[in-house]
C-alpha cells in the first residue's frame, strides 16, 4: 500500500506515519529524514546544504530526484508511507506522473490545538537522535530536560516560538489545501480527527484503511 500522511505542524503526522509504516511493514519516508541522511561530502549533499545553509527551501526538482532515488531501492517495492512529501500542489502534480498513492490521510487539527502542542515541544540536541518530546501532552521525557534514548540534553527550537509556529502553520495551510483538493478529485483522501489521543488517532486510521 502506498500512503501519504499530511497535516499542519504539530498534527502528529510523523508519529502516525511511523506507526502505520511499522504496521504495514513498509518504509516510512520523510523528506526531512532523507535530507539529513544524505552524505554531506557528496555532490548531492553539497547541493542540498547550499540551500539549507541559506535558510531556503530545497527546489522541487531536487527533492523529486532525492525521493525517486529512495523509491528505487528494493525495500520500497511493496509500498511506502510518506510523511512531508509531497508538500505542495506543484510537487504533487509532478510526483503523480510517476507515482500513485492508494490513500492520502489528512490529520485535521485546529491552529489553537497545534500551537498548544508546539509550546510544550522539546527536541534532543543529538543530531543523530533528534527525538521530539512534549511536556504538555505526550510523549514526555522520563527525566525533565533529558532524552530517554541517548541521554543528551533537550532544547526548544527557535522555529517553535509562538510567532514562528503560527507563520509555519499558515504556510502549511496555504500549501496543503490546494494539494488536498488535487487528491480529493482522485477520491483517495481520508480525513482523521487529529485532536484525539495518539492511540485513538492511530485506531481511526487503521479502521478507515481497513488494516484489521
mmCIF file of C-alpha atoms in Angstrom:
data_model
loop_
_atom_site.group_PDB
_atom_site.id
_atom_site.type_symbol
_atom_site.label_atom_id
_atom_site.label_comp_id
_atom_site.label_asym_id
_atom_site.label_seq_id
_atom_site.Cartn_x
_atom_site.Cartn_y
_atom_site.Cartn_z
ATOM 1 C CA UNK A 1 0.000 0.000 0.000
ATOM 2 C CA UNK A 2 1.248 3.472 -0.929
ATOM 3 C CA UNK A 3 0.129 6.105 1.576
ATOM 4 C CA UNK A 4 0.709 9.819 2.137
ATOM 5 C CA UNK A 5 0.061 11.314 5.573
ATOM 6 C CA UNK A 6 -0.419 15.085 5.719
ATOM 7 C CA UNK A 7 -1.289 17.726 8.302
ATOM 8 C CA UNK A 8 -0.112 21.057 9.662
ATOM 9 C CA UNK A 9 2.827 21.387 12.034
ATOM 10 C CA UNK A 10 2.190 19.504 15.313
ATOM 11 C CA UNK A 11 -0.655 17.457 13.834
ATOM 12 C CA UNK A 12 1.205 14.266 14.724
ATOM 13 C CA UNK A 13 1.637 13.127 11.131
ATOM 14 C CA UNK A 14 5.214 11.950 11.717
ATOM 15 C CA UNK A 15 4.234 9.800 14.700
ATOM 16 C CA UNK A 16 1.320 8.263 12.826
ATOM 17 C CA UNK A 17 3.373 7.709 9.660
ATOM 18 C CA UNK A 18 5.996 5.749 11.606
ATOM 19 C CA UNK A 19 3.336 3.611 13.323
ATOM 20 C CA UNK A 20 1.420 2.847 10.122
ATOM 21 C CA UNK A 21 4.642 2.015 8.268
ATOM 22 C CA UNK A 22 5.581 -0.419 11.040
ATOM 23 C CA UNK A 23 2.117 -1.970 10.943
ATOM 24 C CA UNK A 24 2.306 -2.436 7.171
ATOM 25 C CA UNK A 25 5.991 -3.469 7.321
ATOM 26 C CA UNK A 26 6.969 -0.914 4.675
ATOM 27 C CA UNK A 27 9.431 2.008 4.782
ATOM 28 C CA UNK A 28 8.495 5.331 6.343
ATOM 29 C CA UNK A 29 9.855 8.078 4.105
ATOM 30 C CA UNK A 30 10.172 11.599 5.461
ATOM 31 C CA UNK A 31 11.647 14.278 3.218
ATOM 32 C CA UNK A 32 13.339 15.795 6.264
ATOM 33 C CA UNK A 33 14.970 12.477 7.178
ATOM 34 C CA UNK A 34 16.106 11.923 3.591
ATOM 35 C CA UNK A 35 17.805 15.311 3.516
ATOM 36 C CA UNK A 36 19.525 14.678 6.865
ATOM 37 C CA UNK A 37 20.764 11.249 5.737
ATOM 38 C CA UNK A 38 22.468 12.472 2.554
ATOM 39 C CA UNK A 39 26.265 12.311 2.660
ATOM 40 C CA UNK A 40 27.213 15.963 3.210
ATOM 41 C CA UNK A 41 30.501 15.477 1.345
ATOM 42 C CA UNK A 42 28.861 14.109 -1.827
ATOM 43 C CA UNK A 43 27.970 16.410 -4.749
ATOM 44 C CA UNK A 44 24.266 15.931 -3.968
ATOM 45 C CA UNK A 45 24.866 16.614 -0.277
ATOM 46 C CA UNK A 46 26.753 19.814 -1.022
ATOM 47 C CA UNK A 47 23.975 20.981 -3.314
ATOM 48 C CA UNK A 48 21.369 20.339 -0.611
ATOM 49 C CA UNK A 49 23.472 22.134 2.030
ATOM 50 C CA UNK A 50 23.807 25.175 -0.214
ATOM 51 C CA UNK A 51 20.057 25.740 0.146
ATOM 52 C CA UNK A 52 19.664 24.700 3.783
ATOM 53 C CA UNK A 53 22.561 26.873 4.989
ATOM 54 C CA UNK A 54 20.874 29.929 3.442
ATOM 55 C CA UNK A 55 17.541 29.027 5.023
ATOM 56 C CA UNK A 56 15.955 28.363 1.632
ATOM 57 C CA UNK A 57 13.557 25.585 0.612
ATOM 58 C CA UNK A 58 15.038 22.793 -1.482
ATOM 59 C CA UNK A 59 13.868 23.218 -5.116
ATOM 60 C CA UNK A 60 11.092 20.836 -6.165
ATOM 61 C CA UNK A 61 13.233 19.297 -8.905
ATOM 62 C CA UNK A 62 15.964 18.385 -6.418
ATOM 63 C CA UNK A 63 13.513 16.959 -3.867
ATOM 64 C CA UNK A 64 11.884 14.849 -6.578
ATOM 65 C CA UNK A 65 15.302 13.495 -7.553
ATOM 66 C CA UNK A 66 16.169 12.551 -3.965
ATOM 67 C CA UNK A 67 12.788 10.886 -3.342
ATOM 68 C CA UNK A 68 12.933 9.000 -6.654
ATOM 69 C CA UNK A 69 16.355 7.580 -5.752
ATOM 70 C CA UNK A 70 14.951 6.323 -2.433
ATOM 71 C CA UNK A 71 11.908 4.761 -4.119
ATOM 72 C CA UNK A 72 14.168 2.793 -6.456
ATOM 73 C CA UNK A 73 15.530 0.777 -3.509
ATOM 74 C CA UNK A 74 14.310 -2.793 -3.003
ATOM 75 C CA UNK A 75 12.520 -2.225 0.302
ATOM 76 C CA UNK A 76 10.104 0.263 -1.303
ATOM 77 C CA UNK A 77 8.661 -2.118 -3.880
ATOM 78 C CA UNK A 78 5.817 -3.415 -1.682
ATOM 79 C CA UNK A 79 4.689 0.003 -0.513
ATOM 80 C CA UNK A 80 5.691 3.171 1.342
ATOM 81 C CA UNK A 81 4.267 5.563 3.910
ATOM 82 C CA UNK A 82 5.194 9.147 3.004
ATOM 83 C CA UNK A 83 5.437 11.943 5.563
ATOM 84 C CA UNK A 84 6.075 15.528 4.472
ATOM 85 C CA UNK A 85 6.278 14.905 0.744
ATOM 86 C CA UNK A 86 4.669 15.988 -1.495
ATOM 87 C CA UNK A 87 4.288 19.301 0.353
ATOM 88 C CA UNK A 88 2.783 21.492 -2.368
ATOM 89 C CA UNK A 89 0.424 21.206 -5.325
ATOM 90 C CA UNK A 90 3.345 21.608 -7.745
ATOM 91 C CA UNK A 91 5.179 18.687 -6.105
ATOM 92 C CA UNK A 92 2.023 16.571 -6.014
ATOM 93 C CA UNK A 93 1.289 17.061 -9.713
ATOM 94 C CA UNK A 94 4.888 16.331 -10.721
ATOM 95 C CA UNK A 95 5.080 13.254 -8.477
ATOM 96 C CA UNK A 96 1.662 11.965 -9.613
ATOM 97 C CA UNK A 97 3.012 11.471 -13.131
ATOM 98 C CA UNK A 98 5.183 8.573 -11.970
ATOM 99 C CA UNK A 99 3.837 7.552 -8.547
ATOM 100 C CA UNK A 100 0.247 6.956 -7.429
ATOM 101 C CA UNK A 101 -0.971 6.931 -3.828
ATOM 102 C CA UNK A 102 -3.630 4.460 -2.719
ATOM 103 C CA UNK A 103 -4.740 6.743 0.112
ATOM 104 C CA UNK A 104 -3.947 10.222 1.455
ATOM 105 C CA UNK A 105 -4.506 10.527 5.211
ATOM 106 C CA UNK A 106 -5.313 14.096 6.319
ATOM 107 C CA UNK A 107 -4.858 14.565 10.090
ATOM 108 C CA UNK A 108 -7.042 17.567 10.914
ATOM 109 C CA UNK A 109 -6.370 19.754 13.978
ATOM 110 C CA UNK A 110 -7.108 23.406 14.768
ATOM 111 C CA UNK A 111 -4.492 26.166 14.874
ATOM 112 C CA UNK A 112 -5.195 26.587 18.610
ATOM 113 C CA UNK A 113 -4.511 22.926 19.339
ATOM 114 C CA UNK A 114 -1.382 22.936 17.173
ATOM 115 C CA UNK A 115 0.041 25.996 18.955
ATOM 116 C CA UNK A 116 -0.636 24.385 22.344
ATOM 117 C CA UNK A 117 1.275 21.265 21.328
ATOM 118 C CA UNK A 118 4.188 23.282 19.921
ATOM 119 C CA UNK A 119 4.522 25.284 23.167
ATOM 120 C CA UNK A 120 5.486 22.099 25.008
ATOM 121 C CA UNK A 121 7.894 20.679 22.429
ATOM 122 C CA UNK A 122 11.477 19.830 23.339
ATOM 123 C CA UNK A 123 13.949 18.124 20.989
ATOM 124 C CA UNK A 124 17.056 16.023 21.607
ATOM 125 C CA UNK A 125 20.220 18.033 20.969
ATOM 126 C CA UNK A 126 21.987 14.986 19.490
ATOM 127 C CA UNK A 127 21.535 15.380 15.709
ATOM 128 C CA UNK A 128 21.827 11.604 15.246
ATOM 129 C CA UNK A 129 18.895 11.088 17.620
ATOM 130 C CA UNK A 130 16.730 14.205 17.156
ATOM 131 C CA UNK A 131 13.740 12.719 19.039
ATOM 132 C CA UNK A 132 10.950 15.143 19.968
ATOM 133 C CA UNK A 133 9.100 15.195 23.290
ATOM 134 C CA UNK A 134 6.195 17.225 24.616
ATOM 135 C CA UNK A 135 5.981 18.238 28.274
ATOM 136 C CA UNK A 136 2.331 19.324 27.889
ATOM 137 C CA UNK A 137 1.000 16.276 26.036
ATOM 138 C CA UNK A 138 2.926 13.137 25.036
ATOM 139 C CA UNK A 139 5.478 11.666 24.788
ATOM 140 C CA UNK A 140 7.003 13.225 27.903
ATOM 141 C CA UNK A 141 10.691 12.558 28.765
ATOM 142 C CA UNK A 142 11.204 10.329 31.794
ATOM 143 C CA UNK A 143 13.710 12.834 33.192
ATOM 144 C CA UNK A 144 12.979 16.551 32.639
ATOM 145 C CA UNK A 145 15.328 18.015 30.028
ATOM 146 C CA UNK A 146 16.979 14.677 29.168
ATOM 147 C CA UNK A 147 16.439 12.414 26.148
ATOM 148 C CA UNK A 148 15.213 8.927 27.087
ATOM 149 C CA UNK A 149 17.084 7.300 24.204
ATOM 150 C CA UNK A 150 20.606 8.778 24.315
ATOM 151 C CA UNK A 151 20.788 10.890 27.469
ATOM 152 C CA UNK A 152 21.532 14.146 25.644
ATOM 153 C CA UNK A 153 20.033 17.464 26.721
ATOM 154 C CA UNK A 154 16.725 18.620 25.255
ATOM 155 C CA UNK A 155 16.188 22.090 23.814
ATOM 156 C CA UNK A 156 13.423 24.206 22.297
ATOM 157 C CA UNK A 157 13.965 25.124 18.660
ATOM 158 C CA UNK A 158 13.866 28.739 17.546
ATOM 159 C CA UNK A 159 11.241 27.921 14.928
ATOM 160 C CA UNK A 160 8.866 26.716 17.659
ATOM 161 C CA UNK A 161 8.185 30.091 19.261
ATOM 162 C CA UNK A 162 4.507 31.102 19.043
ATOM 163 C CA UNK A 163 5.164 33.654 16.280
ATOM 164 C CA UNK A 164 7.334 31.312 14.209
ATOM 165 C CA UNK A 165 4.937 28.410 14.719
ATOM 166 C CA UNK A 166 1.906 30.447 13.625
ATOM 167 C CA UNK A 167 3.752 31.573 10.499
ATOM 168 C CA UNK A 168 4.652 27.947 9.709
ATOM 169 C CA UNK A 169 1.080 26.759 10.286
ATOM 170 C CA UNK A 170 -0.329 29.433 7.962
ATOM 171 C CA UNK A 171 2.241 28.429 5.328
ATOM 172 C CA UNK A 172 1.327 24.757 5.777
ATOM 173 C CA UNK A 173 -2.357 25.522 5.204
ATOM 174 C CA UNK A 174 -1.666 27.691 2.172
ATOM 175 C CA UNK A 175 0.400 24.924 0.566
ATOM 176 C CA UNK A 176 -1.552 21.911 1.787
ATOM 177 C CA UNK A 177 -5.136 22.873 0.921
ATOM 178 C CA UNK A 178 -4.652 23.046 -2.896
ATOM 179 C CA UNK A 179 -2.749 19.752 -2.731
ATOM 180 C CA UNK A 180 -5.589 18.119 -0.789
ATOM 181 C CA UNK A 181 -8.091 19.347 -3.375
ATOM 182 C CA UNK A 182 -5.951 17.693 -6.060
ATOM 183 C CA UNK A 183 -6.084 14.338 -4.255
ATOM 184 C CA UNK A 184 -9.763 14.743 -3.300
ATOM 185 C CA UNK A 185 -10.578 14.790 -7.015
ATOM 186 C CA UNK A 186 -8.991 11.325 -7.134
ATOM 187 C CA UNK A 187 -11.236 10.291 -4.210
ATOM 188 C CA UNK A 188 -8.371 8.972 -2.120
ATOM 189 C CA UNK A 189 -8.386 11.421 0.837
ATOM 190 C CA UNK A 190 -9.355 10.144 4.293
ATOM 191 C CA UNK A 191 -9.939 12.818 6.955
ATOM 192 C CA UNK A 192 -8.910 11.945 10.519
ATOM 193 C CA UNK A 193 -9.732 13.790 13.755
ATOM 194 C CA UNK A 194 -6.238 14.715 14.955
ATOM 195 C CA UNK A 195 -7.408 16.177 18.268
ATOM 196 C CA UNK A 196 -7.747 12.752 19.865
ATOM 197 C CA UNK A 197 -5.035 10.883 21.747
ATOM 198 C CA UNK A 198 -2.188 9.369 19.709
ATOM 199 C CA UNK A 199 -3.714 5.926 20.270
ATOM 200 C CA UNK A 200 -7.193 6.984 19.139
ATOM 201 C CA UNK A 201 -5.855 8.757 16.039
ATOM 202 C CA UNK A 202 -3.957 5.602 15.142
ATOM 203 C CA UNK A 203 -7.035 3.449 15.738
ATOM 204 C CA UNK A 204 -9.156 5.656 13.463
ATOM 205 C CA UNK A 205 -6.537 5.485 10.699
ATOM 206 C CA UNK A 206 -6.314 1.707 10.975
ATOM 207 C CA UNK A 207 -10.120 1.396 10.901
ATOM 208 C CA UNK A 208 -10.539 3.645 7.852
ATOM 209 C CA UNK A 209 -7.694 1.938 5.994
ATOM 210 C CA UNK A 210 -9.289 -1.433 6.851
ATOM 211 C CA UNK A 211 -5.944 -2.780 8.063
ATOM 212 C CA UNK A 212 -7.548 -5.142 10.586
#
